[in-house]
PDB file of C-alpha atoms and ligand atoms in Angstrom:
ATOM      1  CA  MET F   1      38.021 -39.006  23.742  1.00 79.00           C
ATOM      2  CA  GLN F   2      34.730 -38.315  22.090  1.00 84.00           C
ATOM      3  CA  GLY F   3      33.855 -39.095  18.768  1.00 93.00           C
ATOM      4  CA  LEU F   4      33.950 -36.167  15.877  1.00 96.00           C
ATOM      5  CA  ARG F   5      30.404 -36.837  14.726  1.00 96.00           C
ATOM      6  CA  ASP F   6      28.933 -36.154  18.599  1.00 95.00           C
ATOM      7  CA  LEU F   7      31.518 -32.982  18.813  1.00 96.00           C
ATOM      8  CA  LEU F   8      29.913 -31.421  15.775  1.00 96.00           C
ATOM      9  CA  GLN F   9      27.009 -32.104  17.531  1.00 94.00           C
ATOM     10  CA  GLN F  10      27.582 -30.080  20.335  1.00 94.00           C
ATOM     11  CA  THR F  11      29.588 -27.413  19.130  1.00 93.00           C
ATOM     12  CA  GLN F  12      26.006 -26.715  17.098  1.00 90.00           C
ATOM     13  CA  GLN F  13      23.475 -26.491  20.123  1.00 91.00           C
ATOM     14  CA  ARG F  14      27.104 -24.351  21.702  1.00 93.00           C
ATOM     15  CA  GLY F  15      26.994 -22.023  18.879  1.00 93.00           C
ATOM     16  CA  VAL F  16      30.499 -22.838  18.424  1.00 96.00           C
ATOM     17  CA  ALA F  17      32.972 -24.061  15.982  1.00 97.00           C
ATOM     18  CA  ILE F  18      35.847 -26.371  16.116  1.00 98.00           C
ATOM     19  CA  GLY F  19      39.085 -24.951  14.449  1.00 98.00           C
ATOM     20  CA  HIS F  20      40.742 -26.916  11.560  1.00 98.00           C
ATOM     21  CA  PHE F  21      44.477 -26.785  10.856  1.00 98.00           C
ATOM     22  CA  ASN F  22      46.730 -27.437   8.138  1.00 98.00           C
ATOM     23  CA  ILE F  23      50.125 -28.993   8.693  1.00 98.00           C
ATOM     24  CA  SER F  24      52.821 -29.957   6.339  1.00 96.00           C
ATOM     25  CA  ASP F  25      56.287 -29.984   8.764  1.00 97.00           C
ATOM     26  CA  LEU F  26      56.548 -31.401  12.467  1.00 97.00           C
ATOM     27  CA  VAL F  27      56.909 -27.152  13.705  1.00 98.00           C
ATOM     28  CA  LEU F  28      53.347 -26.739  12.403  1.00 98.00           C
ATOM     29  CA  LEU F  29      51.989 -29.105  13.821  1.00 98.00           C
ATOM     30  CA  LYS F  30      53.337 -28.431  17.473  1.00 97.00           C
ATOM     31  CA  ALA F  31      52.094 -25.368  16.898  1.00 98.00           C
ATOM     32  CA  VAL F  32      48.291 -26.045  16.390  1.00 98.00           C
ATOM     33  CA  VAL F  33      48.791 -28.773  19.182  1.00 98.00           C
ATOM     34  CA  ALA F  34      50.172 -26.550  21.661  1.00 97.00           C
ATOM     35  CA  ALA F  35      47.320 -23.469  21.146  1.00 97.00           C
ATOM     36  CA  ALA F  36      44.713 -26.020  21.393  1.00 97.00           C
ATOM     37  CA  ARG F  37      46.361 -27.441  24.578  1.00 96.00           C
ATOM     38  CA  GLU F  38      46.600 -24.442  26.354  1.00 96.00           C
ATOM     39  CA  LEU F  39      43.137 -23.109  25.611  1.00 96.00           C
ATOM     40  CA  ASP F  40      42.019 -26.718  25.952  1.00 95.00           C
ATOM     41  CA  VAL F  41      39.891 -26.999  23.599  1.00 96.00           C
ATOM     42  CA  PRO F  42      39.458 -29.881  20.469  1.00 97.00           C
ATOM     43  CA  VAL F  43      41.174 -28.772  16.979  1.00 98.00           C
ATOM     44  CA  ILE F  44      40.977 -30.868  13.648  1.00 98.00           C
ATOM     45  CA  VAL F  45      45.100 -31.096  12.214  1.00 98.00           C
ATOM     46  CA  GLY F  46      44.196 -31.036   7.894  1.00 98.00           C
ATOM     47  CA  ALA F  47      46.525 -32.441   5.833  1.00 98.00           C
ATOM     48  CA  SER F  48      45.611 -32.179   1.933  1.00 96.00           C
ATOM     49  CA  GLN F  49      47.112 -34.788  -0.610  1.00 96.00           C
ATOM     50  CA  GLY F  50      50.029 -32.354  -1.638  1.00 96.00           C
ATOM     51  CA  GLU F  51      50.452 -32.129   2.461  1.00 97.00           C
ATOM     52  CA  ARG F  52      50.340 -35.816   3.120  1.00 98.00           C
ATOM     53  CA  ASP F  53      52.455 -36.579   0.166  1.00 97.00           C
ATOM     54  CA  PHE F  54      55.112 -34.679   1.572  1.00 98.00           C
ATOM     55  CA  MET F  55      55.351 -35.852   5.309  1.00 97.00           C
ATOM     56  CA  GLY F  56      53.442 -38.870   4.719  1.00 97.00           C
ATOM     57  CA  VAL F  57      50.173 -40.565   5.505  1.00 98.00           C
ATOM     58  CA  HIS F  58      51.120 -42.691   7.961  1.00 98.00           C
ATOM     59  CA  GLU F  59      53.435 -40.789   9.657  1.00 98.00           C
ATOM     60  CA  ILE F  60      50.957 -38.120  10.135  1.00 98.00           C
ATOM     61  CA  ALA F  61      48.870 -40.146  11.765  1.00 98.00           C
ATOM     62  CA  ALA F  62      50.943 -41.528  14.016  1.00 98.00           C
ATOM     63  CA  LEU F  63      52.435 -38.367  14.962  1.00 98.00           C
ATOM     64  CA  VAL F  64      48.770 -37.207  16.087  1.00 97.00           C
ATOM     65  CA  LYS F  65      48.224 -40.281  17.830  1.00 96.00           C
ATOM     66  CA  SER F  66      50.987 -39.682  20.116  1.00 96.00           C
ATOM     67  CA  LEU F  67      49.994 -36.124  20.457  1.00 96.00           C
ATOM     68  CA  ARG F  68      47.031 -37.054  21.329  1.00 95.00           C
ATOM     69  CA  GLU F  69      47.736 -39.490  23.829  1.00 94.00           C
ATOM     70  CA  GLU F  70      50.479 -37.473  25.073  1.00 93.00           C
ATOM     71  CA  SER F  71      48.150 -33.915  25.587  1.00 90.00           C
ATOM     72  CA  GLY F  72      44.761 -35.240  26.119  1.00 89.00           C
ATOM     73  CA  VAL F  73      43.611 -32.517  24.148  1.00 92.00           C
ATOM     74  CA  SER F  74      40.591 -34.023  21.250  1.00 96.00           C
ATOM     75  CA  ILE F  75      43.034 -34.140  18.198  1.00 97.00           C
ATOM     76  CA  PHE F  76      41.120 -34.984  15.242  1.00 98.00           C
ATOM     77  CA  LEU F  77      42.908 -35.621  11.361  1.00 98.00           C
ATOM     78  CA  ASN F  78      41.180 -34.817   8.513  1.00 98.00           C
ATOM     79  CA  ALA F  79      42.347 -35.423   4.873  1.00 98.00           C
ATOM     80  CA  ASP F  80      42.099 -32.411   3.053  1.00 97.00           C
ATOM     81  CA  HIS F  81      40.680 -31.962  -0.321  1.00 95.00           C
ATOM     82  CA  THR F  82      41.091 -35.374  -1.611  1.00 97.00           C
ATOM     83  CA  HIS F  83      40.278 -35.852  -5.382  1.00 96.00           C
ATOM     84  CA  SER F  84      40.529 -39.568  -5.911  1.00 97.00           C
ATOM     85  CA  LEU F  85      38.893 -42.567  -4.228  1.00 98.00           C
ATOM     86  CA  ALA F  86      42.446 -44.284  -4.256  1.00 98.00           C
ATOM     87  CA  LYS F  87      44.042 -41.238  -1.974  1.00 98.00           C
ATOM     88  CA  ALA F  88      40.820 -41.314   0.145  1.00 98.00           C
ATOM     89  CA  GLU F  89      41.477 -44.991   0.890  1.00 98.00           C
ATOM     90  CA  GLU F  90      44.968 -44.427   1.851  1.00 98.00           C
ATOM     91  CA  ALA F  91      43.512 -42.039   4.516  1.00 98.00           C
ATOM     92  CA  ALA F  92      41.058 -44.356   5.731  1.00 98.00           C
ATOM     93  CA  LYS F  93      43.031 -47.041   6.121  1.00 98.00           C
ATOM     94  CA  ALA F  94      45.899 -44.774   8.353  1.00 98.00           C
ATOM     95  CA  GLY F  95      42.773 -43.841  10.402  1.00 97.00           C
ATOM     96  CA  PHE F  96      42.265 -40.550   9.664  1.00 98.00           C
ATOM     97  CA  ASP F  97      38.987 -39.278  12.101  1.00 98.00           C
ATOM     98  CA  ALA F  98      37.570 -37.583   8.428  1.00 98.00           C
ATOM     99  CA  VAL F  99      38.343 -37.101   4.428  1.00 98.00           C
ATOM    100  CA  VAL F 100      37.083 -34.255   2.443  1.00 98.00           C
ATOM    101  CA  PHE F 101      36.536 -35.980  -0.749  1.00 97.00           C
ATOM    102  CA  ASP F 102      36.459 -33.070  -3.354  1.00 95.00           C
ATOM    103  CA  LEU F 103      35.668 -33.475  -6.746  1.00 95.00           C
ATOM    104  CA  SER F 104      33.882 -30.258  -7.066  1.00 92.00           C
ATOM    105  CA  ALA F 105      35.437 -29.272 -10.696  1.00 92.00           C
ATOM    106  CA  LEU F 106      34.015 -32.149 -12.025  1.00 94.00           C
ATOM    107  CA  PRO F 107      30.106 -31.575 -13.500  1.00 94.00           C
ATOM    108  CA  ILE F 108      28.102 -31.869 -10.280  1.00 94.00           C
ATOM    109  CA  GLU F 109      26.332 -35.041 -11.719  1.00 95.00           C
ATOM    110  CA  GLU F 110      30.020 -36.779 -11.640  1.00 97.00           C
ATOM    111  CA  ASN F 111      30.586 -34.784  -8.132  1.00 96.00           C
ATOM    112  CA  VAL F 112      27.660 -37.082  -7.274  1.00 97.00           C
ATOM    113  CA  ARG F 113      28.082 -39.900  -8.654  1.00 98.00           C
ATOM    114  CA  GLN F 114      31.478 -40.327  -7.319  1.00 98.00           C
ATOM    115  CA  THR F 115      31.200 -38.899  -4.144  1.00 98.00           C
ATOM    116  CA  LYS F 116      28.290 -41.575  -3.080  1.00 98.00           C
ATOM    117  CA  GLU F 117      29.855 -44.130  -4.097  1.00 98.00           C
ATOM    118  CA  ALA F 118      33.100 -43.078  -1.752  1.00 98.00           C
ATOM    119  CA  VAL F 119      31.431 -42.223   1.253  1.00 98.00           C
ATOM    120  CA  VAL F 120      30.172 -46.578   1.206  1.00 98.00           C
ATOM    121  CA  ALA F 121      33.728 -47.348   0.412  1.00 98.00           C
ATOM    122  CA  LEU F 122      35.115 -45.118   3.153  1.00 98.00           C
ATOM    123  CA  LYS F 123      32.770 -46.566   6.050  1.00 98.00           C
ATOM    124  CA  ALA F 124      33.541 -49.845   5.116  1.00 98.00           C
ATOM    125  CA  ILE F 125      37.367 -49.536   5.282  1.00 98.00           C
ATOM    126  CA  HIS F 126      36.960 -47.003   8.444  1.00 97.00           C
ATOM    127  CA  PRO F 127      33.050 -47.418   9.976  1.00 97.00           C
ATOM    128  CA  PRO F 128      33.420 -44.344  12.144  1.00 96.00           C
ATOM    129  CA  ILE F 129      35.026 -41.877   9.537  1.00 98.00           C
ATOM    130  CA  LEU F 130      32.913 -38.591   8.356  1.00 98.00           C
ATOM    131  CA  ILE F 131      33.101 -37.455   5.111  1.00 98.00           C
ATOM    132  CA  GLU F 132      32.856 -33.983   3.638  1.00 98.00           C
ATOM    133  CA  GLY F 133      31.298 -33.466   0.365  1.00 97.00           C
ATOM    134  CA  GLU F 134      32.214 -29.867  -1.680  1.00 95.00           C
ATOM    135  CA  ILE F 135      30.212 -28.393  -4.781  1.00 93.00           C
ATOM    136  CA  GLY F 136      30.732 -24.452  -6.078  1.00 86.00           C
ATOM    137  CA  ASP F 137      34.103 -22.783  -6.111  1.00 82.00           C
ATOM    138  CA  ILE F 138      36.555 -21.914  -3.414  1.00 81.00           C
ATOM    139  CA  GLY F 139      39.599 -21.528  -5.434  1.00 79.00           C
ATOM    140  CA  THR F 140      42.366 -23.933  -5.071  1.00 76.00           C
ATOM    141  CA  GLY F 141      46.051 -23.188  -3.436  1.00 82.00           C
ATOM    142  CA  SER F 142      46.156 -22.146   0.048  1.00 82.00           C
ATOM    143  CA  GLU F 143      49.246 -19.406  -0.524  1.00 84.00           C
ATOM    144  CA  ILE F 144      49.329 -15.803  -1.633  1.00 86.00           C
ATOM    145  CA  HIS F 145      47.884 -14.772  -4.786  1.00 85.00           C
ATOM    146  CA  GLU F 146      48.431 -11.780  -6.632  1.00 78.00           C
ATOM    147  CA  THR F 147      44.519 -11.353  -6.848  1.00 74.00           C
ATOM    148  CA  MET F 148      41.562 -12.585  -5.589  1.00 71.00           C
ATOM    149  CA  ILE F 149      39.379 -13.945  -8.163  1.00 71.00           C
ATOM    150  CA  ASP F 150      35.884 -12.724  -8.043  1.00 73.00           C
ATOM    151  CA  VAL F 151      33.933 -15.747  -5.456  1.00 73.00           C
ATOM    152  CA  SER F 152      30.692 -14.172  -6.284  1.00 75.00           C
ATOM    153  CA  LYS F 153      30.612 -16.837  -9.422  1.00 75.00           C
ATOM    154  CA  GLY F 154      30.584 -19.983  -7.732  1.00 85.00           C
ATOM    155  CA  LEU F 155      28.049 -19.541  -5.418  1.00 92.00           C
ATOM    156  CA  THR F 156      26.469 -22.914  -3.499  1.00 94.00           C
ATOM    157  CA  THR F 157      22.732 -22.465  -3.677  1.00 95.00           C
ATOM    158  CA  PRO F 158      20.658 -23.711  -0.946  1.00 97.00           C
ATOM    159  CA  GLU F 159      18.508 -25.868  -3.311  1.00 96.00           C
ATOM    160  CA  GLU F 160      21.618 -27.702  -4.846  1.00 95.00           C
ATOM    161  CA  ALA F 161      23.332 -28.001  -1.322  1.00 97.00           C
ATOM    162  CA  LYS F 162      19.878 -29.939  -0.449  1.00 98.00           C
ATOM    163  CA  GLN F 163      20.079 -32.115  -3.264  1.00 97.00           C
ATOM    164  CA  PHE F 164      23.681 -33.081  -3.075  1.00 97.00           C
ATOM    165  CA  VAL F 165      23.685 -33.874   0.986  1.00 98.00           C
ATOM    166  CA  ALA F 166      20.388 -36.417  -0.144  1.00 98.00           C
ATOM    167  CA  ALA F 167      21.525 -37.734  -3.213  1.00 98.00           C
ATOM    168  CA  THR F 168      25.347 -38.784  -2.031  1.00 98.00           C
ATOM    169  CA  GLY F 169      25.025 -39.262   1.894  1.00 98.00           C
ATOM    170  CA  ILE F 170      27.880 -37.245   3.375  1.00 98.00           C
ATOM    171  CA  ASP F 171      28.232 -35.827   6.950  1.00 98.00           C
ATOM    172  CA  ILE F 172      29.527 -32.485   6.564  1.00 98.00           C
ATOM    173  CA  LEU F 173      29.587 -29.800   3.328  1.00 97.00           C
ATOM    174  CA  ALA F 174      31.430 -27.682   2.535  1.00 96.00           C
ATOM    175  CA  PRO F 175      30.000 -24.612   0.715  1.00 95.00           C
ATOM    176  CA  ALA F 176      30.811 -21.586  -1.085  1.00 93.00           C
ATOM    177  CA  VAL F 177      29.718 -18.378   0.594  1.00 94.00           C
ATOM    178  CA  GLY F 178      32.255 -16.042  -0.196  1.00 87.00           C
ATOM    179  CA  ASN F 179      35.169 -17.979   1.085  1.00 87.00           C
ATOM    180  CA  MET F 180      38.052 -18.674  -1.002  1.00 87.00           C
ATOM    181  CA  HIS F 181      41.547 -21.319  -0.383  1.00 86.00           C
ATOM    182  CA  GLY F 182      44.499 -18.593  -0.557  1.00 86.00           C
ATOM    183  CA  MET F 183      45.434 -14.541   0.626  1.00 83.00           C
ATOM    184  CA  SER F 184      45.752 -12.036  -1.548  1.00 85.00           C
ATOM    185  CA  ALA F 185      48.920  -9.371  -1.033  1.00 87.00           C
ATOM    186  CA  SER F 186      46.899  -6.880   0.698  1.00 86.00           C
ATOM    187  CA  MET F 187      45.740  -9.522   2.862  1.00 87.00           C
ATOM    188  CA  VAL F 188      48.338 -10.531   4.099  1.00 88.00           C
ATOM    189  CA  ARG F 189      49.275  -6.459   4.746  1.00 89.00           C
ATOM    190  CA  GLY F 190      45.980  -6.142   6.845  1.00 87.00           C
ATOM    191  CA  GLU F 191      44.677  -4.035   4.260  1.00 87.00           C
ATOM    192  CA  ALA F 192      41.837  -5.919   2.662  1.00 84.00           C
ATOM    193  CA  ARG F 193      39.694  -8.629   4.449  1.00 85.00           C
ATOM    194  CA  LYS F 194      37.673 -11.318   2.993  1.00 80.00           C
ATOM    195  CA  HIS F 195      33.096 -11.140   3.438  1.00 87.00           C
ATOM    196  CA  LEU F 196      31.253 -13.853   3.850  1.00 90.00           C
ATOM    197  CA  ASP F 197      27.859 -14.019   2.844  1.00 93.00           C
ATOM    198  CA  ILE F 198      25.882 -14.881   6.030  1.00 96.00           C
ATOM    199  CA  GLU F 199      22.655 -15.328   4.888  1.00 96.00           C
ATOM    200  CA  ARG F 200      23.338 -17.926   2.226  1.00 96.00           C
ATOM    201  CA  ILE F 201      25.354 -20.041   4.817  1.00 97.00           C
ATOM    202  CA  ALA F 202      21.768 -19.761   7.029  1.00 97.00           C
ATOM    203  CA  GLU F 203      19.821 -20.841   3.957  1.00 97.00           C
ATOM    204  CA  ILE F 204      22.007 -23.295   3.454  1.00 97.00           C
ATOM    205  CA  LYS F 205      21.986 -24.983   6.914  1.00 97.00           C
ATOM    206  CA  LYS F 206      17.970 -24.698   6.596  1.00 97.00           C
ATOM    207  CA  ALA F 207      18.105 -26.675   3.443  1.00 98.00           C
ATOM    208  CA  THR F 208      20.675 -28.935   4.663  1.00 97.00           C
ATOM    209  CA  ARG F 209      21.065 -29.951   8.773  1.00 96.00           C
ATOM    210  CA  VAL F 210      24.057 -31.427   7.922  1.00 97.00           C
ATOM    211  CA  PRO F 211      27.332 -29.843   9.769  1.00 98.00           C
ATOM    212  CA  LEU F 212      28.523 -27.269   7.083  1.00 98.00           C
ATOM    213  CA  THR F 213      32.581 -26.287   7.122  1.00 97.00           C
ATOM    214  CA  LEU F 214      33.957 -22.903   5.833  1.00 96.00           C
ATOM    215  CA  HIS F 215      37.161 -23.477   3.741  1.00 94.00           C
ATOM    216  CA  GLY F 216      39.853 -20.564   2.616  1.00 89.00           C
ATOM    217  CA  GLY F 217      39.117 -18.710   6.453  1.00 87.00           C
ATOM    218  CA  SER F 218      42.487 -17.009   5.990  1.00 86.00           C
ATOM    219  CA  GLY F 219      42.154 -13.159   5.537  1.00 86.00           C
ATOM    220  CA  THR F 220      38.496 -12.820   7.183  1.00 89.00           C
ATOM    221  CA  GLU F 221      37.491 -10.223   8.868  1.00 88.00           C
ATOM    222  CA  GLY F 222      36.535 -11.370  12.463  1.00 89.00           C
ATOM    223  CA  ASP F 223      33.717 -10.423  12.634  1.00 92.00           C
ATOM    224  CA  ASP F 224      32.299 -12.529   9.869  1.00 93.00           C
ATOM    225  CA  PHE F 225      33.356 -15.582  11.050  1.00 93.00           C
ATOM    226  CA  ARG F 226      31.291 -14.493  14.613  1.00 94.00           C
ATOM    227  CA  LYS F 227      28.573 -13.901  12.438  1.00 95.00           C
ATOM    228  CA  ALA F 228      29.013 -17.194  10.028  1.00 96.00           C
ATOM    229  CA  ILE F 229      29.476 -19.796  13.090  1.00 96.00           C
ATOM    230  CA  ALA F 230      26.099 -18.395  14.858  1.00 95.00           C
ATOM    231  CA  ALA F 231      24.679 -18.700  11.455  1.00 96.00           C
ATOM    232  CA  GLY F 232      25.150 -22.673  11.204  1.00 97.00           C
ATOM    233  CA  ILE F 233      29.370 -22.990  10.371  1.00 97.00           C
ATOM    234  CA  ASN F 234      30.457 -25.955  12.406  1.00 98.00           C
ATOM    235  CA  ILE F 235      34.602 -26.068  11.497  1.00 98.00           C
ATOM    236  CA  VAL F 236      36.885 -23.027  10.055  1.00 97.00           C
ATOM    237  CA  HIS F 237      39.447 -23.920   8.041  1.00 96.00           C
ATOM    238  CA  ILE F 238      42.622 -21.476   8.243  1.00 95.00           C
ATOM    239  CA  ASN F 239      45.689 -22.687   6.558  1.00 95.00           C
ATOM    240  CA  THR F 240      47.649 -19.523   4.648  1.00 93.00           C
ATOM    241  CA  GLU F 241      47.464 -17.677   7.454  1.00 95.00           C
ATOM    242  CA  LEU F 242      49.916 -19.856   9.030  1.00 97.00           C
ATOM    243  CA  ARG F 243      52.184 -20.213   6.276  1.00 97.00           C
ATOM    244  CA  VAL F 244      52.850 -16.775   5.878  1.00 96.00           C
ATOM    245  CA  ALA F 245      53.462 -16.778   9.860  1.00 98.00           C
ATOM    246  CA  TRP F 246      55.686 -19.676   9.194  1.00 98.00           C
ATOM    247  CA  ARG F 247      57.250 -18.417   6.657  1.00 98.00           C
ATOM    248  CA  GLU F 248      57.870 -14.527   8.141  1.00 98.00           C
ATOM    249  CA  SER F 249      58.850 -15.770  11.458  1.00 98.00           C
ATOM    250  CA  LEU F 250      61.527 -18.761  10.234  1.00 98.00           C
ATOM    251  CA  GLU F 251      63.260 -15.581   8.129  1.00 98.00           C
ATOM    252  CA  ALA F 252      63.511 -13.267  11.268  1.00 98.00           C
ATOM    253  CA  SER F 253      65.089 -16.437  12.940  1.00 98.00           C
ATOM    254  CA  LEU F 254      67.371 -17.247  10.492  1.00 98.00           C
ATOM    255  CA  GLY F 255      68.247 -12.964  10.457  1.00 98.00           C
ATOM    256  CA  LYS F 256      68.914 -13.341  14.062  1.00 98.00           C
ATOM    257  CA  GLN F 257      71.384 -16.070  14.286  1.00 96.00           C
ATOM    258  CA  PRO F 258      73.335 -15.443  10.968  1.00 95.00           C
ATOM    259  CA  GLY F 259      75.580 -18.215  11.589  1.00 96.00           C
ATOM    260  CA  GLU F 260      73.123 -20.864  13.906  1.00 98.00           C
ATOM    261  CA  VAL F 261      72.943 -24.258  11.899  1.00 97.00           C
ATOM    262  CA  VAL F 262      71.074 -26.003  14.493  1.00 98.00           C
ATOM    263  CA  PRO F 263      67.222 -26.536  13.529  1.00 97.00           C
ATOM    264  CA  TYR F 264      66.369 -26.690  17.820  1.00 98.00           C
ATOM    265  CA  LYS F 265      67.840 -23.141  18.196  1.00 98.00           C
ATOM    266  CA  ILE F 266      66.391 -21.952  14.734  1.00 98.00           C
ATOM    267  CA  LEU F 267      63.032 -22.957  15.115  1.00 98.00           C
ATOM    268  CA  PRO F 268      61.192 -22.390  18.664  1.00 98.00           C
ATOM    269  CA  PRO F 269      60.420 -18.974  17.628  1.00 98.00           C
ATOM    270  CA  VAL F 270      58.375 -20.531  14.496  1.00 98.00           C
ATOM    271  CA  ILE F 271      56.490 -22.556  16.938  1.00 98.00           C
ATOM    272  CA  GLU F 272      55.835 -19.522  19.065  1.00 98.00           C
ATOM    273  CA  ALA F 273      54.947 -17.094  16.163  1.00 98.00           C
ATOM    274  CA  VAL F 274      52.397 -20.066  14.317  1.00 98.00           C
ATOM    275  CA  LYS F 275      51.173 -20.995  17.776  1.00 98.00           C
ATOM    276  CA  GLU F 276      49.902 -17.035  18.480  1.00 98.00           C
ATOM    277  CA  VAL F 277      48.291 -17.027  15.121  1.00 98.00           C
ATOM    278  CA  VAL F 278      46.425 -20.490  15.796  1.00 98.00           C
ATOM    279  CA  LEU F 279      45.325 -19.544  19.458  1.00 98.00           C
ATOM    280  CA  SER F 280      43.795 -15.942  18.191  1.00 96.00           C
ATOM    281  CA  ARG F 281      41.656 -17.869  15.413  1.00 96.00           C
ATOM    282  CA  LEU F 282      40.758 -20.501  18.181  1.00 97.00           C
ATOM    283  CA  ARG F 283      39.579 -17.734  20.535  1.00 96.00           C
ATOM    284  CA  LEU F 284      37.417 -16.692  17.990  1.00 96.00           C
ATOM    285  CA  PHE F 285      35.888 -19.338  16.953  1.00 96.00           C
ATOM    286  CA  ASN F 286      35.587 -20.806  20.638  1.00 95.00           C
ATOM    287  CA  GLY F 287      33.360 -18.068  21.903  1.00 87.00           C
ATOM    288  CA  GLU F 288      35.461 -14.717  22.465  1.00 74.00           C
ATOM    289  CA  GLY F 289      32.656 -12.431  21.512  1.00 61.00           C
ATOM    290  CA  LEU F 290      30.675 -15.490  20.358  1.00 61.00           C
ATOM    291  CA  ALA F 291      27.458 -15.112  22.763  1.00 55.00           C
ATOM    292  CA  ALA F 292      27.008 -11.204  21.791  1.00 55.00           C
ATOM    293  CA  GLN F 293      26.918 -12.097  18.021  1.00 56.00           C
ATOM    294  CA  ARG F 294      24.053 -15.087  19.115  1.00 57.00           C
ATOM    295  CA  VAL F 295      22.122 -12.516  20.588  1.00 57.00           C
ATOM    296  CA  GLU F 296      22.130  -9.816  17.756  1.00 61.00           C
ATOM    297  CA  LEU F 297      21.404 -12.412  15.095  1.00 57.00           C
ATOM    298  CA  GLU F 298      18.286 -13.731  17.669  1.00 61.00           C
ATOM    299  CA  SER F 299      16.942  -9.853  17.951  1.00 63.00           C
ATOM    300  CA  ALA F 300      17.423  -9.219  14.210  1.00 62.00           C
ATOM    301  CA  ALA F 301      15.178 -12.376  13.642  1.00 58.00           C
ATOM    302  CA  GLU F 302      12.439 -11.515  15.501  1.00 56.00           C
TER     303      GLU F 302
HETATM  304 ZN1  LIG Q   1      40.089 -25.941   1.809  1.00 65.67          ZN
END
């Protein structure tokens, strides 16, 4: 399997992005892998600290390894939002391909100092591992929020992005560009959408020249995704949309089979429902409508 670093380079050249989907059980993992397999595209499986605590760091690594071998698809494993070096080291030792070392809640000087140390420490444990750093405010919980906070407050500037990348030696940057973790109830109902600061993405890309990740992609307007990828986003994170599909389809399946207690009879429709969400996002990130978007951006730049 090709390494994640090379693959990111290629996506940049081809103007596509790799889909990153969080999992916290086998149902979600099977759905993500089935979708990637159907489209024959690479995918990143993400597990945050909470998701890893629930499933087990080594158990997730073992499951992904066996699915990777069996499916023939490039499946990468990312330790999403890791807030301490000890937790990041645990993932590096388990063979994760990437770590999101997220100290964005700390003052910037402290974020720089500790992220720089983590890059050195984690690469000493697992040399091919890619370290993603984060600055700016993109919220925390991938869940349904009563109201979404004002994203315009904590946006990343191109200058601080450039300084942060140079000072820490990170491989990937997660900027705040209008994205936000979680979805509002109106987004779940399809009445509202997130909008991204495309110009800012292009400026951050120009200033840093590193792969960029878009966190909190759930509920984002499809056209904004296309523009963001054309402007330099290489990885897109989707979590809440999968969790919503997981819960709604689980309730529907239980409702349809009131006396059923057999998990393998209750859960297949849940895998199918989550897989559909992953399929539609992967199609979008891997080219559906992207070529037209590039032409549009290029002609706008002329
Ligand atoms: Zn995130």
